[in-house]
Amino acid sequence: MPKRLMLLISLYCLFSIAALLRAVTTQSFDVFTLGVLPVLVGIMMRTPWSSLVLKIYIGMQTLGFSALGMTAIIAYRITPEDVKVVVSDHNIPMLPLTISIIVILLLQYWIAFSKVTSHYLTRQTQ
Protein backbone atom coordinates (compact mmCIF):
# COMPACT_ATOMS: atom_id res chain seq x y z
CA MET A 1 0.00 0.00 0.00
CA PRO A 2 1.41 3.43 -0.92
CA LYS A 3 2.45 5.70 1.92
CA ARG A 4 0.19 8.46 0.60
CA LEU A 5 -2.80 6.20 0.89
CA MET A 6 -1.77 5.13 4.39
CA LEU A 7 -1.69 8.81 5.35
CA LEU A 8 -5.18 9.29 3.89
CA ILE A 9 -6.48 6.20 5.71
CA SER A 10 -5.13 7.47 9.04
CA LEU A 11 -6.68 10.89 8.38
CA TYR A 12 -10.02 9.29 7.52
CA CYS A 13 -9.83 7.10 10.64
CA LEU A 14 -9.58 10.30 12.70
CA PHE A 15 -12.46 11.80 10.68
CA SER A 16 -14.60 8.71 11.30
CA ILE A 17 -13.94 8.74 15.03
CA ALA A 18 -14.88 12.42 15.17
CA ALA A 19 -17.96 11.77 13.01
CA LEU A 20 -19.15 8.91 15.19
CA LEU A 21 -18.59 10.92 18.36
CA ARG A 22 -20.51 13.84 16.86
CA ALA A 23 -23.33 11.55 15.75
CA VAL A 24 -23.59 10.03 19.21
CA THR A 25 -23.46 13.33 21.11
CA THR A 26 -25.83 15.27 18.83
CA GLN A 27 -27.96 12.25 17.88
CA SER A 28 -28.07 13.40 14.27
CA PHE A 29 -26.68 11.67 11.22
CA ASP A 30 -25.76 13.40 7.99
CA VAL A 31 -23.88 12.55 4.83
CA PHE A 32 -21.19 15.18 5.34
CA THR A 33 -19.82 13.67 8.55
CA LEU A 34 -20.69 9.99 8.16
CA GLY A 35 -19.81 9.92 4.45
CA VAL A 36 -16.24 9.14 5.42
CA LEU A 37 -17.16 5.60 6.52
CA PRO A 38 -17.95 4.14 3.06
CA VAL A 39 -14.90 5.89 1.63
CA LEU A 40 -12.68 4.38 4.31
CA VAL A 41 -14.14 0.89 3.87
CA GLY A 42 -13.84 1.13 0.08
CA ILE A 43 -10.18 2.15 0.22
CA MET A 44 -9.24 -0.50 2.75
CA MET A 45 -11.00 -3.25 0.77
CA ARG A 46 -9.75 -1.91 -2.62
CA THR A 47 -13.20 -2.03 -4.13
CA PRO A 48 -13.72 -0.88 -7.74
CA TRP A 49 -15.88 2.06 -6.67
CA SER A 50 -13.53 3.42 -3.98
CA SER A 51 -11.73 5.90 -6.24
CA LEU A 52 -15.00 7.42 -7.45
CA VAL A 53 -16.49 7.63 -3.95
CA LEU A 54 -13.28 9.21 -2.66
CA LYS A 55 -13.40 11.93 -5.30
CA ILE A 56 -17.11 12.56 -4.71
CA TYR A 57 -16.51 12.85 -0.95
CA ILE A 58 -13.68 15.33 -1.44
CA GLY A 59 -15.92 17.32 -3.80
CA MET A 60 -18.65 17.37 -1.13
CA GLN A 61 -16.14 18.64 1.41
CA THR A 62 -14.98 21.35 -0.97
CA LEU A 63 -18.53 22.51 -1.68
CA GLY A 64 -19.41 22.48 2.01
CA PHE A 65 -16.37 24.44 3.10
CA SER A 66 -16.77 26.88 0.20
CA ALA A 67 -20.37 27.56 1.20
CA LEU A 68 -19.32 27.97 4.82
CA GLY A 69 -16.54 30.36 3.81
CA MET A 70 -18.77 32.47 1.60
CA THR A 71 -21.37 32.68 4.34
CA ALA A 72 -18.68 33.79 6.80
CA ILE A 73 -17.44 36.47 4.39
CA ILE A 74 -20.96 37.83 3.90
CA ALA A 75 -21.64 37.76 7.65
CA TYR A 76 -18.30 39.49 8.32
CA ARG A 77 -19.34 42.32 6.00
CA ILE A 78 -22.57 42.79 7.97
CA THR A 79 -21.41 42.34 11.58
CA PRO A 80 -17.69 41.52 12.00
CA GLU A 81 -17.93 40.99 15.78
CA ASP A 82 -20.44 38.15 15.35
CA VAL A 83 -18.28 36.05 13.03
CA LYS A 84 -16.55 33.51 15.23
CA VAL A 85 -16.23 29.76 15.57
CA VAL A 86 -16.99 28.43 19.05
CA VAL A 87 -16.59 24.74 19.88
CA SER A 88 -17.25 23.58 23.46
CA ASP A 89 -17.00 27.17 24.73
CA HIS A 90 -13.60 27.64 23.07
CA ASN A 91 -13.21 30.41 20.51
CA ILE A 92 -11.19 29.12 17.52
CA PRO A 93 -9.22 31.77 15.59
CA MET A 94 -10.31 32.07 11.96
CA LEU A 95 -6.88 32.26 10.28
CA PRO A 96 -5.47 28.96 11.65
CA LEU A 97 -8.82 27.27 11.02
CA THR A 98 -8.93 28.46 7.41
CA ILE A 99 -5.33 27.47 6.75
CA SER A 100 -5.81 24.00 8.25
CA ILE A 101 -8.98 23.39 6.20
CA ILE A 102 -7.20 24.41 3.00
CA VAL A 103 -4.17 22.22 3.80
CA ILE A 104 -6.36 19.20 4.58
CA LEU A 105 -8.36 19.64 1.37
CA LEU A 106 -5.21 20.06 -0.75
CA LEU A 107 -3.65 16.99 0.85
CA GLN A 108 -6.75 14.94 0.03
CA TYR A 109 -6.79 16.22 -3.57
CA TRP A 110 -3.09 15.42 -3.96
CA ILE A 111 -3.57 11.87 -2.71
CA ALA A 112 -6.87 11.15 -4.52
CA PHE A 113 -5.69 12.36 -7.94
CA SER A 114 -2.17 10.94 -7.83
CA LYS A 115 -1.21 8.16 -10.23
CA VAL A 116 0.05 6.02 -7.36
CA THR A 117 -3.39 5.98 -5.74
CA SER A 118 -5.14 5.43 -9.05
CA HIS A 119 -2.93 2.46 -9.91
CA TYR A 120 -3.31 0.97 -6.45
CA LEU A 121 -7.10 1.23 -6.35
CA THR A 122 -7.70 0.04 -9.93
CA ARG A 123 -5.22 -2.84 -9.84
CA GLN A 124 -6.92 -6.19 -9.30
CA THR A 125 -6.18 -7.99 -6.05
CA GLN A 126 -4.33 -11.23 -6.46
CSV table of N, CA, C and O in Angstrom, one decimal:
chain,number,residue,atom,x,y,z
A,1,MET,N,0.8,-1.2,0.0
A,1,MET,CA,0.0,0.0,0.0
A,1,MET,C,0.9,1.2,0.0
A,1,MET,O,1.8,1.3,0.8
A,2,PRO,N,0.6,2.2,-0.9
A,2,PRO,CA,1.4,3.4,-0.9
A,2,PRO,C,1.3,4.2,0.4
A,2,PRO,O,0.3,4.2,1.1
A,3,LYS,N,2.4,4.9,0.7
A,3,LYS,CA,2.4,5.7,1.9
A,3,LYS,C,1.4,6.8,1.9
A,3,LYS,O,0.9,7.2,2.9
A,4,ARG,N,1.2,7.4,0.7
A,4,ARG,CA,0.2,8.5,0.6
A,4,ARG,C,-1.2,8.0,1.0
A,4,ARG,O,-1.9,8.6,1.7
A,5,LEU,N,-1.5,6.8,0.6
A,5,LEU,CA,-2.8,6.2,0.9
A,5,LEU,C,-2.9,5.8,2.4
A,5,LEU,O,-4.0,6.0,3.0
A,6,MET,N,-1.8,5.4,3.0
A,6,MET,CA,-1.8,5.1,4.4
A,6,MET,C,-2.0,6.4,5.2
A,6,MET,O,-2.7,6.4,6.2
A,7,LEU,N,-1.4,7.5,4.7
A,7,LEU,CA,-1.7,8.8,5.3
A,7,LEU,C,-3.2,9.2,5.3
A,7,LEU,O,-3.8,9.6,6.2
A,8,LEU,N,-3.8,9.0,4.1
A,8,LEU,CA,-5.2,9.3,3.9
A,8,LEU,C,-6.1,8.4,4.8
A,8,LEU,O,-7.0,8.9,5.4
A,9,ILE,N,-5.7,7.1,4.9
A,9,ILE,CA,-6.5,6.2,5.7
A,9,ILE,C,-6.4,6.6,7.2
A,9,ILE,O,-7.4,6.6,7.9
A,10,SER,N,-5.2,7.0,7.6
A,10,SER,CA,-5.1,7.5,9.0
A,10,SER,C,-5.9,8.8,9.3
A,10,SER,O,-6.6,8.9,10.3
A,11,LEU,N,-5.9,9.7,8.3
A,11,LEU,CA,-6.7,10.9,8.4
A,11,LEU,C,-8.2,10.6,8.4
A,11,LEU,O,-8.9,11.1,9.2
A,12,TYR,N,-8.6,9.7,7.6
A,12,TYR,CA,-10.0,9.3,7.5
A,12,TYR,C,-10.4,8.5,8.8
A,12,TYR,O,-11.6,8.5,9.1
A,13,CYS,N,-9.5,7.8,9.4
A,13,CYS,CA,-9.8,7.1,10.6
A,13,CYS,C,-10.1,8.2,11.7
A,13,CYS,O,-11.1,8.0,12.5
A,14,LEU,N,-9.3,9.2,11.7
A,14,LEU,CA,-9.6,10.3,12.7
A,14,LEU,C,-10.9,11.0,12.4
A,14,LEU,O,-11.7,11.3,13.3
A,15,PHE,N,-11.2,11.2,11.1
A,15,PHE,CA,-12.5,11.8,10.7
A,15,PHE,C,-13.6,10.9,11.1
A,15,PHE,O,-14.6,11.4,11.6
A,16,SER,N,-13.5,9.6,10.9
A,16,SER,CA,-14.6,8.7,11.3
A,16,SER,C,-14.8,8.7,12.8
A,16,SER,O,-16.0,8.6,13.2
A,17,ILE,N,-13.8,8.7,13.6
A,17,ILE,CA,-13.9,8.7,15.0
A,17,ILE,C,-14.7,10.0,15.4
A,17,ILE,O,-15.6,10.0,16.2
A,18,ALA,N,-14.2,11.1,14.9
A,18,ALA,CA,-14.9,12.4,15.2
A,18,ALA,C,-16.3,12.4,14.7
A,18,ALA,O,-17.2,12.9,15.4
A,19,ALA,N,-16.6,11.8,13.5
A,19,ALA,CA,-18.0,11.8,13.0
A,19,ALA,C,-18.9,10.9,13.9
A,19,ALA,O,-20.0,11.3,14.2
A,20,LEU,N,-18.3,9.8,14.3
A,20,LEU,CA,-19.1,8.9,15.2
A,20,LEU,C,-19.4,9.6,16.5
A,20,LEU,O,-20.5,9.5,17.1
A,21,LEU,N,-18.4,10.2,17.1
A,21,LEU,CA,-18.6,10.9,18.4
A,21,LEU,C,-19.6,12.0,18.2
A,21,LEU,O,-20.5,12.2,19.1
A,22,ARG,N,-19.5,12.8,17.1
A,22,ARG,CA,-20.5,13.8,16.9
A,22,ARG,C,-21.9,13.3,16.7
A,22,ARG,O,-22.9,13.8,17.2
A,23,ALA,N,-22.0,12.2,16.0
A,23,ALA,CA,-23.3,11.6,15.7
A,23,ALA,C,-23.9,11.1,17.1
A,23,ALA,O,-25.1,11.2,17.3
A,24,VAL,N,-23.1,10.5,17.9
A,24,VAL,CA,-23.6,10.0,19.2
A,24,VAL,C,-24.0,11.2,20.1
A,24,VAL,O,-25.0,11.1,20.8
A,25,THR,N,-23.2,12.2,20.2
A,25,THR,CA,-23.5,13.3,21.1
A,25,THR,C,-24.6,14.2,20.6
A,25,THR,O,-25.4,14.6,21.4
A,26,THR,N,-24.7,14.4,19.3
A,26,THR,CA,-25.8,15.3,18.8
A,26,THR,C,-27.1,14.5,18.4
A,26,THR,O,-28.1,15.0,18.2
A,27,GLN,N,-26.9,13.2,18.3
A,27,GLN,CA,-28.0,12.3,17.9
A,27,GLN,C,-28.5,12.7,16.5
A,27,GLN,O,-29.7,12.6,16.3
A,28,SER,N,-27.7,13.1,15.6
A,28,SER,CA,-28.1,13.4,14.3
A,28,SER,C,-27.0,12.8,13.3
A,28,SER,O,-25.8,12.8,13.6
A,29,PHE,N,-27.5,12.3,12.2
A,29,PHE,CA,-26.7,11.7,11.2
A,29,PHE,C,-26.8,12.4,9.9
A,29,PHE,O,-27.9,12.8,9.5
A,30,ASP,N,-25.7,12.7,9.3
A,30,ASP,CA,-25.8,13.4,8.0
A,30,ASP,C,-24.7,12.9,7.1
A,30,ASP,O,-23.7,12.2,7.6
A,31,VAL,N,-24.8,13.1,5.8
A,31,VAL,CA,-23.9,12.6,4.8
A,31,VAL,C,-22.5,13.2,4.9
A,31,VAL,O,-21.5,12.6,4.7
A,32,PHE,N,-22.5,14.5,5.3
A,32,PHE,CA,-21.2,15.2,5.3
A,32,PHE,C,-20.2,14.6,6.4
A,32,PHE,O,-19.0,14.5,6.1
A,33,THR,N,-20.7,14.2,7.5
A,33,THR,CA,-19.8,13.7,8.5
A,33,THR,C,-19.7,12.2,8.5
A,33,THR,O,-18.6,11.6,8.6
A,34,LEU,N,-20.8,11.4,8.2
A,34,LEU,CA,-20.7,10.0,8.2
A,34,LEU,C,-20.3,9.5,6.8
A,34,LEU,O,-20.2,8.3,6.6
A,35,GLY,N,-20.2,10.3,5.8
A,35,GLY,CA,-19.8,9.9,4.4
A,35,GLY,C,-18.4,9.4,4.4
A,35,GLY,O,-18.0,8.7,3.4
A,36,VAL,N,-17.6,9.6,5.4
A,36,VAL,CA,-16.2,9.1,5.4
A,36,VAL,C,-16.2,7.6,5.6
A,36,VAL,O,-15.2,7.0,5.2
A,37,LEU,N,-17.2,7.0,6.2
A,37,LEU,CA,-17.2,5.6,6.5
A,37,LEU,C,-17.1,4.7,5.3
A,37,LEU,O,-16.3,3.8,5.1
A,38,PRO,N,-18.0,5.0,4.3
A,38,PRO,CA,-17.9,4.1,3.1
A,38,PRO,C,-16.7,4.4,2.3
A,38,PRO,O,-16.1,3.5,1.7
A,39,VAL,N,-16.2,5.6,2.3
A,39,VAL,CA,-14.9,5.9,1.6
A,39,VAL,C,-13.8,5.1,2.3
A,39,VAL,O,-13.0,4.5,1.6
A,40,LEU,N,-13.7,5.1,3.6
A,40,LEU,CA,-12.7,4.4,4.3
A,40,LEU,C,-12.8,2.9,4.1
A,40,LEU,O,-11.7,2.2,3.8
A,41,VAL,N,-14.0,2.3,4.1
A,41,VAL,CA,-14.1,0.9,3.9
A,41,VAL,C,-13.7,0.5,2.4
A,41,VAL,O,-13.1,-0.5,2.2
A,42,GLY,N,-14.2,1.4,1.5
A,42,GLY,CA,-13.8,1.1,0.1
A,42,GLY,C,-12.3,1.1,-0.2
A,42,GLY,O,-11.8,0.3,-0.9
A,43,ILE,N,-11.6,2.1,0.4
A,43,ILE,CA,-10.2,2.2,0.2
A,43,ILE,C,-9.5,1.0,0.9
A,43,ILE,O,-8.6,0.4,0.3
A,44,MET,N,-9.9,0.6,2.0
A,44,MET,CA,-9.2,-0.5,2.7
A,44,MET,C,-9.5,-1.8,2.1
A,44,MET,O,-8.6,-2.7,2.1
A,45,MET,N,-10.7,-2.0,1.4
A,45,MET,CA,-11.0,-3.2,0.8
A,45,MET,C,-10.6,-3.2,-0.7
A,45,MET,O,-10.8,-4.2,-1.4
A,46,ARG,N,-10.1,-2.1,-1.2
A,46,ARG,CA,-9.8,-1.9,-2.6
A,46,ARG,C,-10.9,-2.3,-3.6
A,46,ARG,O,-10.7,-3.0,-4.5
A,47,THR,N,-12.0,-1.8,-3.3
A,47,THR,CA,-13.2,-2.0,-4.1
A,47,THR,C,-13.1,-1.2,-5.4
A,47,THR,O,-12.4,-0.2,-5.4
A,48,PRO,N,-13.8,-1.6,-6.5
A,48,PRO,CA,-13.7,-0.9,-7.7
A,48,PRO,C,-14.3,0.5,-7.7
A,48,PRO,O,-13.9,1.4,-8.4
A,49,TRP,N,-15.2,0.8,-6.8
A,49,TRP,CA,-15.9,2.1,-6.7
A,49,TRP,C,-15.2,3.0,-5.7
A,49,TRP,O,-15.6,4.2,-5.6
A,50,SER,N,-14.1,2.6,-5.0
A,50,SER,CA,-13.5,3.4,-4.0
A,50,SER,C,-12.9,4.7,-4.5
A,50,SER,O,-13.0,5.8,-3.9
A,51,SER,N,-12.3,4.7,-5.7
A,51,SER,CA,-11.7,5.9,-6.2
A,51,SER,C,-12.8,6.9,-6.6
A,51,SER,O,-12.6,8.1,-6.2
A,52,LEU,N,-13.9,6.5,-7.1
A,52,LEU,CA,-15.0,7.4,-7.5
A,52,LEU,C,-15.6,8.0,-6.2
A,52,LEU,O,-15.9,9.2,-6.1
A,53,VAL,N,-15.9,7.2,-5.2
A,53,VAL,CA,-16.5,7.6,-3.9
A,53,VAL,C,-15.6,8.6,-3.2
A,53,VAL,O,-16.0,9.6,-2.6
A,54,LEU,N,-14.3,8.3,-3.3
A,54,LEU,CA,-13.3,9.2,-2.7
A,54,LEU,C,-13.3,10.6,-3.3
A,54,LEU,O,-13.4,11.6,-2.6
A,55,LYS,N,-13.4,10.6,-4.6
A,55,LYS,CA,-13.4,11.9,-5.3
A,55,LYS,C,-14.7,12.7,-5.1
A,55,LYS,O,-14.7,13.9,-4.9
A,56,ILE,N,-15.8,11.9,-5.0
A,56,ILE,CA,-17.1,12.6,-4.7
A,56,ILE,C,-17.1,13.1,-3.3
A,56,ILE,O,-17.6,14.2,-3.0
A,57,TYR,N,-16.6,12.4,-2.3
A,57,TYR,CA,-16.5,12.8,-1.0
A,57,TYR,C,-15.7,14.1,-0.8
A,57,TYR,O,-16.0,15.0,-0.1
A,58,ILE,N,-14.5,14.1,-1.5
A,58,ILE,CA,-13.7,15.3,-1.4
A,58,ILE,C,-14.4,16.5,-2.1
A,58,ILE,O,-14.3,17.7,-1.6
A,59,GLY,N,-15.1,16.3,-3.2
A,59,GLY,CA,-15.9,17.3,-3.8
A,59,GLY,C,-17.0,17.9,-2.9
A,59,GLY,O,-17.2,19.1,-2.8
A,60,MET,N,-17.6,16.9,-2.1
A,60,MET,CA,-18.6,17.4,-1.1
A,60,MET,C,-18.0,18.2,-0.1
A,60,MET,O,-18.6,19.3,0.4
A,61,GLN,N,-16.8,17.8,0.4
A,61,GLN,CA,-16.1,18.6,1.4
A,61,GLN,C,-15.8,20.0,0.9
A,61,GLN,O,-16.0,21.0,1.6
A,62,THR,N,-15.3,20.1,-0.4
A,62,THR,CA,-15.0,21.4,-1.0
A,62,THR,C,-16.2,22.3,-1.1
A,62,THR,O,-16.1,23.4,-0.8
A,63,LEU,N,-17.3,21.7,-1.6
A,63,LEU,CA,-18.5,22.5,-1.7
A,63,LEU,C,-19.0,23.0,-0.3
A,63,LEU,O,-19.4,24.1,-0.2
A,64,GLY,N,-19.0,22.1,0.7
A,64,GLY,CA,-19.4,22.5,2.0
A,64,GLY,C,-18.6,23.6,2.6
A,64,GLY,O,-19.1,24.5,3.2
A,65,PHE,N,-17.2,23.4,2.5
A,65,PHE,CA,-16.4,24.4,3.1
A,65,PHE,C,-16.4,25.7,2.3
A,65,PHE,O,-16.3,26.8,2.9
A,66,SER,N,-16.6,25.7,1.0
A,66,SER,CA,-16.8,26.9,0.2
A,66,SER,C,-18.0,27.6,0.6
A,66,SER,O,-18.0,28.9,0.7
A,67,ALA,N,-19.1,26.9,0.8
A,67,ALA,CA,-20.4,27.6,1.2
A,67,ALA,C,-20.2,28.2,2.6
A,67,ALA,O,-20.7,29.3,2.8
A,68,LEU,N,-19.5,27.5,3.5
A,68,LEU,CA,-19.3,28.0,4.8
A,68,LEU,C,-18.5,29.2,4.8
A,68,LEU,O,-18.7,30.2,5.5
A,69,GLY,N,-17.4,29.2,3.9
A,69,GLY,CA,-16.5,30.4,3.8
A,69,GLY,C,-17.2,31.6,3.2
A,69,GLY,O,-17.1,32.7,3.7
A,70,MET,N,-18.0,31.3,2.2
A,70,MET,CA,-18.8,32.5,1.6
A,70,MET,C,-19.8,33.1,2.6
A,70,MET,O,-20.0,34.3,2.6
A,71,THR,N,-20.4,32.2,3.3
A,71,THR,CA,-21.4,32.7,4.3
A,71,THR,C,-20.6,33.5,5.4
A,71,THR,O,-21.1,34.5,5.8
A,72,ALA,N,-19.5,33.0,5.8
A,72,ALA,CA,-18.7,33.8,6.8
A,72,ALA,C,-18.2,35.1,6.3
A,72,ALA,O,-18.2,36.1,7.0
A,73,ILE,N,-17.9,35.2,5.0
A,73,ILE,CA,-17.4,36.5,4.4
A,73,ILE,C,-18.6,37.5,4.3
A,73,ILE,O,-18.5,38.6,4.7
A,74,ILE,N,-19.8,37.0,3.9
A,74,ILE,CA,-21.0,37.8,3.9
A,74,ILE,C,-21.3,38.3,5.3
A,74,ILE,O,-21.6,39.5,5.5
A,75,ALA,N,-21.3,37.4,6.3
A,75,ALA,CA,-21.6,37.8,7.6
A,75,ALA,C,-20.6,38.7,8.2
A,75,ALA,O,-21.0,39.6,9.0
A,76,TYR,N,-19.4,38.6,7.8
A,76,TYR,CA,-18.3,39.5,8.3
A,76,TYR,C,-18.5,40.9,7.8
A,76,TYR,O,-18.2,41.9,8.5
A,77,ARG,N,-19.0,41.0,6.6
A,77,ARG,CA,-19.3,42.3,6.0
A,77,ARG,C,-20.5,43.0,6.8
A,77,ARG,O,-20.5,44.2,6.9
A,78,ILE,N,-21.4,42.2,7.3
A,78,ILE,CA,-22.6,42.8,8.0
A,78,ILE,C,-22.2,43.1,9.4
A,78,ILE,O,-22.4,44.3,9.9
A,79,THR,N,-21.8,42.1,10.2
A,79,THR,CA,-21.4,42.3,11.6
A,79,THR,C,-20.1,41.6,11.9
A,79,THR,O,-20.2,40.4,12.2
A,80,PRO,N,-19.0,42.2,11.8
A,80,PRO,CA,-17.7,41.5,12.0
A,80,PRO,C,-17.5,40.9,13.4
A,80,PRO,O,-16.9,39.9,13.5
A,81,GLU,N,-18.1,41.5,14.4
A,81,GLU,CA,-17.9,41.0,15.8
A,81,GLU,C,-18.7,39.7,16.0
A,81,GLU,O,-18.4,39.0,17.0
A,82,ASP,N,-19.7,39.4,15.2
A,82,ASP,CA,-20.4,38.2,15.4
A,82,ASP,C,-19.9,37.0,14.6
A,82,ASP,O,-20.4,35.8,14.8
A,83,VAL,N,-18.9,37.2,13.8
A,83,VAL,CA,-18.3,36.0,13.0
A,83,VAL,C,-17.2,35.4,13.9
A,83,VAL,O,-16.1,35.9,14.0
A,84,LYS,N,-17.5,34.3,14.4
A,84,LYS,CA,-16.5,33.5,15.2
A,84,LYS,C,-17.0,32.1,15.3
A,84,LYS,O,-18.1,31.7,15.1
A,85,VAL,N,-16.0,31.2,15.5
A,85,VAL,CA,-16.2,29.8,15.6
A,85,VAL,C,-16.0,29.4,17.0
A,85,VAL,O,-14.9,29.5,17.6
A,86,VAL,N,-17.1,28.8,17.6
A,86,VAL,CA,-17.0,28.4,19.0
A,86,VAL,C,-17.3,26.9,19.1
A,86,VAL,O,-18.4,26.5,18.7
A,87,VAL,N,-16.4,26.2,19.7
A,87,VAL,CA,-16.6,24.7,19.9
A,87,VAL,C,-16.3,24.4,21.3
A,87,VAL,O,-15.2,24.7,21.9
A,88,SER,N,-17.3,23.9,22.0
A,88,SER,CA,-17.3,23.6,23.5
A,88,SER,C,-16.8,24.8,24.3
A,88,SER,O,-15.8,24.6,25.1
A,89,ASP,N,-17.3,25.9,24.0
A,89,ASP,CA,-17.0,27.2,24.7
A,89,ASP,C,-15.6,27.6,24.5
A,89,ASP,O,-15.0,28.4,25.3
A,90,HIS,N,-14.9,27.2,23.4
A,90,HIS,CA,-13.6,27.6,23.1
A,90,HIS,C,-13.7,28.4,21.7
A,90,HIS,O,-14.2,27.8,20.8
A,91,ASN,N,-13.2,29.6,21.7
A,91,ASN,CA,-13.2,30.4,20.5
A,91,ASN,C,-12.0,30.0,19.7
A,91,ASN,O,-10.9,30.1,20.1
A,92,ILE,N,-12.3,29.6,18.4
A,92,ILE,CA,-11.2,29.1,17.5
A,92,ILE,C,-10.9,30.3,16.6
A,92,ILE,O,-11.8,30.8,15.9
A,93,PRO,N,-9.6,30.7,16.5
A,93,PRO,CA,-9.2,31.8,15.6
A,93,PRO,C,-9.5,31.4,14.1
A,93,PRO,O,-9.2,30.2,13.7
A,94,MET,N,-9.9,32.3,13.3
A,94,MET,CA,-10.3,32.1,12.0
A,94,MET,C,-9.1,31.8,11.1
A,94,MET,O,-9.2,30.9,10.2
A,95,LEU,N,-8.0,32.5,11.2
A,95,LEU,CA,-6.9,32.3,10.3
A,95,LEU,C,-6.3,30.8,10.4
A,95,LEU,O,-6.2,30.2,9.4
A,96,PRO,N,-6.0,30.3,11.6
A,96,PRO,CA,-5.5,29.0,11.7
A,96,PRO,C,-6.5,27.9,11.2
A,96,PRO,O,-6.1,26.9,10.6
A,97,LEU,N,-7.8,28.2,11.5
A,97,LEU,CA,-8.8,27.3,11.0
A,97,LEU,C,-8.9,27.2,9.5
A,97,LEU,O,-9.0,26.1,8.9
A,98,THR,N,-8.9,28.4,8.9
A,98,THR,CA,-8.9,28.5,7.4
A,98,THR,C,-7.7,27.8,6.8
A,98,THR,O,-7.9,27.0,5.8
A,99,ILE,N,-6.6,28.1,7.3
A,99,ILE,CA,-5.3,27.5,6.7
A,99,ILE,C,-5.3,26.0,6.9
A,99,ILE,O,-5.0,25.2,6.0
A,100,SER,N,-5.8,25.5,8.1
A,100,SER,CA,-5.8,24.0,8.2
A,100,SER,C,-6.8,23.3,7.3
A,100,SER,O,-6.6,22.2,6.8
A,101,ILE,N,-8.0,24.0,7.1
A,101,ILE,CA,-9.0,23.4,6.2
A,101,ILE,C,-8.4,23.3,4.8
A,101,ILE,O,-8.6,22.3,4.1
A,102,ILE,N,-7.8,24.4,4.3
A,102,ILE,CA,-7.2,24.4,3.0
A,102,ILE,C,-6.1,23.4,2.9
A,102,ILE,O,-6.0,22.6,1.8
A,103,VAL,N,-5.3,23.2,3.9
A,103,VAL,CA,-4.2,22.2,3.8
A,103,VAL,C,-4.7,20.8,3.8
A,103,VAL,O,-4.3,20.0,3.0
A,104,ILE,N,-5.8,20.5,4.6
A,104,ILE,CA,-6.4,19.2,4.6
A,104,ILE,C,-7.0,18.9,3.2
A,104,ILE,O,-6.9,17.8,2.7
A,105,LEU,N,-7.7,19.9,2.7
A,105,LEU,CA,-8.4,19.6,1.4
A,105,LEU,C,-7.3,19.4,0.3
A,105,LEU,O,-7.4,18.5,-0.6
A,106,LEU,N,-6.3,20.2,0.3
A,106,LEU,CA,-5.2,20.1,-0.7
A,106,LEU,C,-4.5,18.7,-0.6
A,106,LEU,O,-4.2,18.1,-1.6
A,107,LEU,N,-4.3,18.3,0.6
A,107,LEU,CA,-3.7,17.0,0.9
A,107,LEU,C,-4.5,15.9,0.3
A,107,LEU,O,-4.0,14.9,-0.4
A,108,GLN,N,-5.8,16.0,0.5
A,108,GLN,CA,-6.7,14.9,0.0
A,108,GLN,C,-6.8,14.9,-1.5
A,108,GLN,O,-6.8,13.9,-2.1
A,109,TYR,N,-6.8,16.1,-2.1
A,109,TYR,CA,-6.8,16.2,-3.6
A,109,TYR,C,-5.5,15.6,-4.1
A,109,TYR,O,-5.5,14.9,-5.1
A,110,TRP,N,-4.4,15.9,-3.5
A,110,TRP,CA,-3.1,15.4,-4.0
A,110,TRP,C,-3.1,13.9,-3.9
A,110,TRP,O,-2.6,13.2,-4.9
A,111,ILE,N,-3.6,13.3,-2.8
A,111,ILE,CA,-3.6,11.9,-2.7
A,111,ILE,C,-4.6,11.2,-3.6
A,111,ILE,O,-4.3,10.2,-4.3
A,112,ALA,N,-5.8,11.8,-3.7
A,112,ALA,CA,-6.9,11.2,-4.5
A,112,ALA,C,-6.6,11.2,-6.0
A,112,ALA,O,-6.9,10.2,-6.7
A,113,PHE,N,-5.9,12.2,-6.5
A,113,PHE,CA,-5.7,12.4,-7.9
A,113,PHE,C,-4.3,12.0,-8.4
A,113,PHE,O,-3.9,12.2,-9.5
A,114,SER,N,-3.5,11.4,-7.5
A,114,SER,CA,-2.2,10.9,-7.8
A,114,SER,C,-2.2,9.6,-8.6
A,114,SER,O,-3.2,8.8,-8.4
A,115,LYS,N,-1.2,9.4,-9.4
A,115,LYS,CA,-1.2,8.2,-10.2
A,115,LYS,C,-1.0,6.9,-9.4
A,115,LYS,O,-1.5,5.9,-9.6
A,116,VAL,N,-0.2,7.1,-8.3
A,116,VAL,CA,0.0,6.0,-7.4
A,116,VAL,C,-1.3,5.5,-6.8
A,116,VAL,O,-1.5,4.3,-6.7
A,117,THR,N,-2.1,6.4,-6.3
A,117,THR,CA,-3.4,6.0,-5.7
A,117,THR,C,-4.3,5.3,-6.8
A,117,THR,O,-4.9,4.3,-6.6
A,118,SER,N,-4.3,6.0,-8.0
A,118,SER,CA,-5.1,5.4,-9.0
A,118,SER,C,-4.7,4.0,-9.4
A,118,SER,O,-5.6,3.1,-9.6
A,119,HIS,N,-3.4,3.8,-9.6
A,119,HIS,CA,-2.9,2.5,-9.9
A,119,HIS,C,-3.2,1.5,-8.8
A,119,HIS,O,-3.6,0.3,-9.1
A,120,TYR,N,-3.1,1.9,-7.6
A,120,TYR,CA,-3.3,1.0,-6.5
A,120,TYR,C,-4.8,0.6,-6.4
A,120,TYR,O,-5.1,-0.6,-6.1
A,121,LEU,N,-5.7,1.5,-6.5
A,121,LEU,CA,-7.1,1.2,-6.4
A,121,LEU,C,-7.7,0.5,-7.6
A,121,LEU,O,-8.7,-0.2,-7.4
A,122,THR,N,-7.1,0.7,-8.8
A,122,THR,CA,-7.7,0.0,-9.9
A,122,THR,C,-7.0,-1.3,-10.2
A,122,THR,O,-7.6,-2.1,-11.0
A,123,ARG,N,-5.9,-1.6,-9.6
A,123,ARG,CA,-5.2,-2.8,-9.8
A,123,ARG,C,-6.0,-4.0,-9.2
A,123,ARG,O,-6.5,-3.8,-8.0
A,124,GLN,N,-6.2,-5.1,-9.8
A,124,GLN,CA,-6.9,-6.2,-9.3
A,124,GLN,C,-6.1,-6.9,-8.2
A,124,GLN,O,-4.9,-7.0,-8.2
A,125,THR,N,-6.8,-7.3,-7.1
A,125,THR,CA,-6.2,-8.0,-6.0
A,125,THR,C,-5.9,-9.4,-6.5
A,125,THR,O,-6.6,-10.0,-7.3
A,126,GLN,N,-4.8,-9.9,-6.0
A,126,GLN,CA,-4.3,-11.2,-6.5
A,126,GLN,C,-4.6,-12.3,-5.4
A,126,GLN,O,-4.6,-12.1,-4.3
